[in-house]
Short mmCIF file of C-alpha atoms in Angstrom, two decimals:
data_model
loop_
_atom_site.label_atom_id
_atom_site.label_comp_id
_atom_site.label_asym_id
_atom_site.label_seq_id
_atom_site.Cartn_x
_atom_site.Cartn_y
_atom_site.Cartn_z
CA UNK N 313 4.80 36.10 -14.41
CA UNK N 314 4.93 32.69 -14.74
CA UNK N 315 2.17 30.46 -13.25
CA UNK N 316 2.66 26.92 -12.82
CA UNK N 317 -0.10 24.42 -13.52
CA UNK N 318 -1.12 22.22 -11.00
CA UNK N 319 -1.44 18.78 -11.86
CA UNK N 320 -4.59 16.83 -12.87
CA UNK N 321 -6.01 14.84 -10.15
CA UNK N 322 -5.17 11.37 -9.79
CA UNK N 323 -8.56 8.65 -10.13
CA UNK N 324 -8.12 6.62 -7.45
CA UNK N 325 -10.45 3.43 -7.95
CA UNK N 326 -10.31 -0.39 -7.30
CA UNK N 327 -7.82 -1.83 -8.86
CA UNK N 328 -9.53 -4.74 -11.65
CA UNK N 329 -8.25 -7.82 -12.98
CA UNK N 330 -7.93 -6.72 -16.27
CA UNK N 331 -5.20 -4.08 -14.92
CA UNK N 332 -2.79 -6.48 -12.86
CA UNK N 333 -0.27 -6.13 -15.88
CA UNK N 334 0.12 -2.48 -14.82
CA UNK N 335 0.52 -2.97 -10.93
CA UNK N 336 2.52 -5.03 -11.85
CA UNK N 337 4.65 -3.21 -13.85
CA UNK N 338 4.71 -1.06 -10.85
CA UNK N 339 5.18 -2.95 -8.66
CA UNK N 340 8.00 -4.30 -10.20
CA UNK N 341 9.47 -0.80 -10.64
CA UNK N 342 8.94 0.13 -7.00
CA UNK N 343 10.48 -2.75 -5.90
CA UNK N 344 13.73 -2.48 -8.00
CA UNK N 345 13.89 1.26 -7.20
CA UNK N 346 13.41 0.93 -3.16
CA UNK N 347 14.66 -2.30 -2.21
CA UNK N 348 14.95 -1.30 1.79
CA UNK N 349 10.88 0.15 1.46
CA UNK N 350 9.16 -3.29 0.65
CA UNK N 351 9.64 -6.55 2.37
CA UNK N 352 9.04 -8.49 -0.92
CA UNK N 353 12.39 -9.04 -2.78
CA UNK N 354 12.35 -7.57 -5.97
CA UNK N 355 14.44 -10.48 -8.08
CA UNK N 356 11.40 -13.01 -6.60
CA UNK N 357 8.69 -10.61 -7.49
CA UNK N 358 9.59 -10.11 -10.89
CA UNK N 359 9.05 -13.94 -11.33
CA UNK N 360 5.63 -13.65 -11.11
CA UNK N 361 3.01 -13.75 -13.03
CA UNK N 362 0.62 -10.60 -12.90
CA UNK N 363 -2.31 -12.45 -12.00
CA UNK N 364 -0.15 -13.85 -9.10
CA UNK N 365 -1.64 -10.27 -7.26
CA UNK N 366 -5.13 -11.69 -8.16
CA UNK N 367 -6.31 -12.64 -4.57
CA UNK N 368 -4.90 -8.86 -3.49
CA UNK N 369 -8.34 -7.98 -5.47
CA UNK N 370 -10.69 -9.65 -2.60
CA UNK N 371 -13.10 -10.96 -5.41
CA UNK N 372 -13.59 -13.92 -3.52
CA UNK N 373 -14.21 -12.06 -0.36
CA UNK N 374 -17.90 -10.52 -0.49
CA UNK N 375 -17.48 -9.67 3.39
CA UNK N 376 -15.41 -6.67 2.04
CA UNK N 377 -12.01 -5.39 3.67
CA UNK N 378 -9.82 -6.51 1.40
CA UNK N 379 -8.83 -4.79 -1.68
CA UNK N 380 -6.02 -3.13 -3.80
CA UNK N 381 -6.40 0.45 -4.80
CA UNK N 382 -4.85 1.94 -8.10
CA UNK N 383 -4.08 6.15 -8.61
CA UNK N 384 -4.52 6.82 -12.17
CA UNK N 385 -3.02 9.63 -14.36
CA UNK N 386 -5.07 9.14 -17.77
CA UNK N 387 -3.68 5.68 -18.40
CA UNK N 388 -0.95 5.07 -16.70
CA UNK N 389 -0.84 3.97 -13.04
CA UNK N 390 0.90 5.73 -10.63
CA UNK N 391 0.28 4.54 -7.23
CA UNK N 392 -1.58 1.61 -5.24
CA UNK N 393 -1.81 0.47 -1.98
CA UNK N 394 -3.80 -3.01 -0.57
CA UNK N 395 -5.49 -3.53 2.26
CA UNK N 396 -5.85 -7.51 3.40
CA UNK N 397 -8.74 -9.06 5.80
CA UNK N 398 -7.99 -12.05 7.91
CA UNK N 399 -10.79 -13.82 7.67
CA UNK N 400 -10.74 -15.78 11.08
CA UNK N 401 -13.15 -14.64 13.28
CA UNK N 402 -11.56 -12.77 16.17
CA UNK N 403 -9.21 -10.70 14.07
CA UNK N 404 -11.80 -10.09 11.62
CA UNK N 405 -12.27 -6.54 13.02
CA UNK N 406 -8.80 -5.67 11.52
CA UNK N 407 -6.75 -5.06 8.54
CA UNK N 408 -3.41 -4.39 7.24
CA UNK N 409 -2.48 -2.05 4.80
CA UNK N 410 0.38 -3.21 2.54
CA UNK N 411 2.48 -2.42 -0.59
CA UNK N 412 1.87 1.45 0.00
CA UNK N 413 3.74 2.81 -3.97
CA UNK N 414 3.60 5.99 -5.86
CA UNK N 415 5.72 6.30 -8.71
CA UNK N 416 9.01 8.69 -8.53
CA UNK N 417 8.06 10.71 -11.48
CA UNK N 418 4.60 11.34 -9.77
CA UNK N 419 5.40 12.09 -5.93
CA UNK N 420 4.69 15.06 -4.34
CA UNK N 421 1.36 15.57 -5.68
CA UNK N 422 -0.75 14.13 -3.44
CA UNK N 423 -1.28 10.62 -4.44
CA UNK N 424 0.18 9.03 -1.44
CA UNK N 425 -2.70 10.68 0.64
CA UNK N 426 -5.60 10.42 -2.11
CA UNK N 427 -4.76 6.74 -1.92
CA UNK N 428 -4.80 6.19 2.17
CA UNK N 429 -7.77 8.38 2.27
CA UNK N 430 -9.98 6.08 -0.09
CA UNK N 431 -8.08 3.08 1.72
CA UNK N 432 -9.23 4.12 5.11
CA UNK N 433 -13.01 5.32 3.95
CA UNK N 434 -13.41 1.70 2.31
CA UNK N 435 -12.02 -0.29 5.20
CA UNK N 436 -14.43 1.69 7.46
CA UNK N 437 -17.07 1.10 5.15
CA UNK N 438 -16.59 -2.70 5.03
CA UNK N 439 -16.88 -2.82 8.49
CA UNK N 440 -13.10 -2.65 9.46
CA UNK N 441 -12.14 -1.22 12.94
CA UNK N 442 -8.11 -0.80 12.98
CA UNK N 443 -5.77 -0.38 10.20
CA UNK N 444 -2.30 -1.33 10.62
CA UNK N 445 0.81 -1.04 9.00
CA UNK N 446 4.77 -1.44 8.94
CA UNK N 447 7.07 1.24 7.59
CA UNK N 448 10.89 1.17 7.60
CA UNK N 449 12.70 2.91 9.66
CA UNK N 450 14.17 5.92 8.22
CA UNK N 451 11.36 6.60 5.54
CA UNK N 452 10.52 9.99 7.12
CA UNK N 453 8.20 10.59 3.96
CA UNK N 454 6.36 7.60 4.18
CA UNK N 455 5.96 7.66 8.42
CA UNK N 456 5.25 11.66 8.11
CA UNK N 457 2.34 10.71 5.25
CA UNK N 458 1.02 7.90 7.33
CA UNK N 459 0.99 9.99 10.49
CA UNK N 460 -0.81 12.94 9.34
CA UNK N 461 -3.30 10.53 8.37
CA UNK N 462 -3.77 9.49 11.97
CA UNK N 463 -1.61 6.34 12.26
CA UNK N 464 0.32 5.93 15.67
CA UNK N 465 3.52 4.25 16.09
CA UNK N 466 3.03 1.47 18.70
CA UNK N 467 6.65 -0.48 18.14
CA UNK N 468 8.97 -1.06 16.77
CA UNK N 469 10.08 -4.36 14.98
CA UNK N 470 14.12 -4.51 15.13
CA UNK N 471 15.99 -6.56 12.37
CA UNK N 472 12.60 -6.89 10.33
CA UNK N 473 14.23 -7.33 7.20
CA UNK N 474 17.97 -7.94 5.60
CA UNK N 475 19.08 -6.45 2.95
CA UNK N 476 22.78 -6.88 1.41
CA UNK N 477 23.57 -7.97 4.29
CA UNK N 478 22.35 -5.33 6.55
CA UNK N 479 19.23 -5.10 8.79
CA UNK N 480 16.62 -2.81 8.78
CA UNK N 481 13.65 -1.73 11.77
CA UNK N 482 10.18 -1.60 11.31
CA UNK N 483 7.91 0.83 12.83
CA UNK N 484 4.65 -0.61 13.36
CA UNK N 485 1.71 1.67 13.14
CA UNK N 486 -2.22 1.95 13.53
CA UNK N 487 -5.28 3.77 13.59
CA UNK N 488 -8.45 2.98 14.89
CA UNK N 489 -11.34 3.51 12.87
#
């Protein structure tokens, strides 16, 4: 009988400066591969320099809430997501989890979740009370994923963004923490 081996666990950590290269080389990669997933045009992207993603890091934010999170397989990352703080004062209480990526070669082995699980424990433990987020319409993985975490749909944004010439809805999600 054959037994398959499961994977080895993904580390899923905050992402450092010294590592922007590699987000974003995936970045990059994620945006070239799913154009219709991200809102961030993947020609523009490209243009810029890895430590462009620098203030994604929240160094400069000691109040917490904002932060990028990396999934690591040995040395190579294969998934991040970010979650940005506004900092004014009556929307503090909130943040907005963006540039949700796992790599194609590495989905469907749990990285997607590993990474919104440490996303939503840190934003709770920085003091943040709702998460929010917008998916695409028709990205039943990514709404299904996002859903079993506890995220709601509460709209839908028509038009959001145009691609080739053709528009695509966002669903706009959130969970309260």
């Amino acid at each position: 009988s054959s037994c398959r081996r499961m994977p080895e666990p993904v580390d899923v950590r905050r992402l450092r400066a010294l590592e922007l290269a590699d987000y974003k080389a995936l970045r990059d990669a994620m945006l070239a591969a799913h154009p219709d997933a991200f809102t961030s045009d993947a020609q523009a992207e490209s243009a810029r320099p890895a430590q462009a993603y620098l203030p994604r890091l929240g160094l400069d934010r000691p109040q917490g809430g904002h932060f990028t999170l990396g999934a690591w397989d040995g040395r190579a990352l294969v998934g991040a997501v970010s979650c940005e703080r506004d900092m004014r004062l009556k929307v503090r209480h909130v943040g907005h989890l963006i540039g949700m990526m796992v790599a194609d070669h590495a989905a469907g082995r749990g990285i997607g979740k590993a990474l919104l699980q440490e996303c939503v424990a840190l934003a709770r433990a920085d003091g943040l009370e709702v998460l929010t987020l917008s998916v695409t319409a028709g990205n039943a993985a990514a709404e299904h994923l996002y859903h079993r975490a506890g995220f709601v749909r509460y709209g839908t944004q028509p038009r959001a963004v145009k691609l080739d010439g053709r528009y695509h809805d966002k669903h706009l999600m959130i969970l309260s923490l």
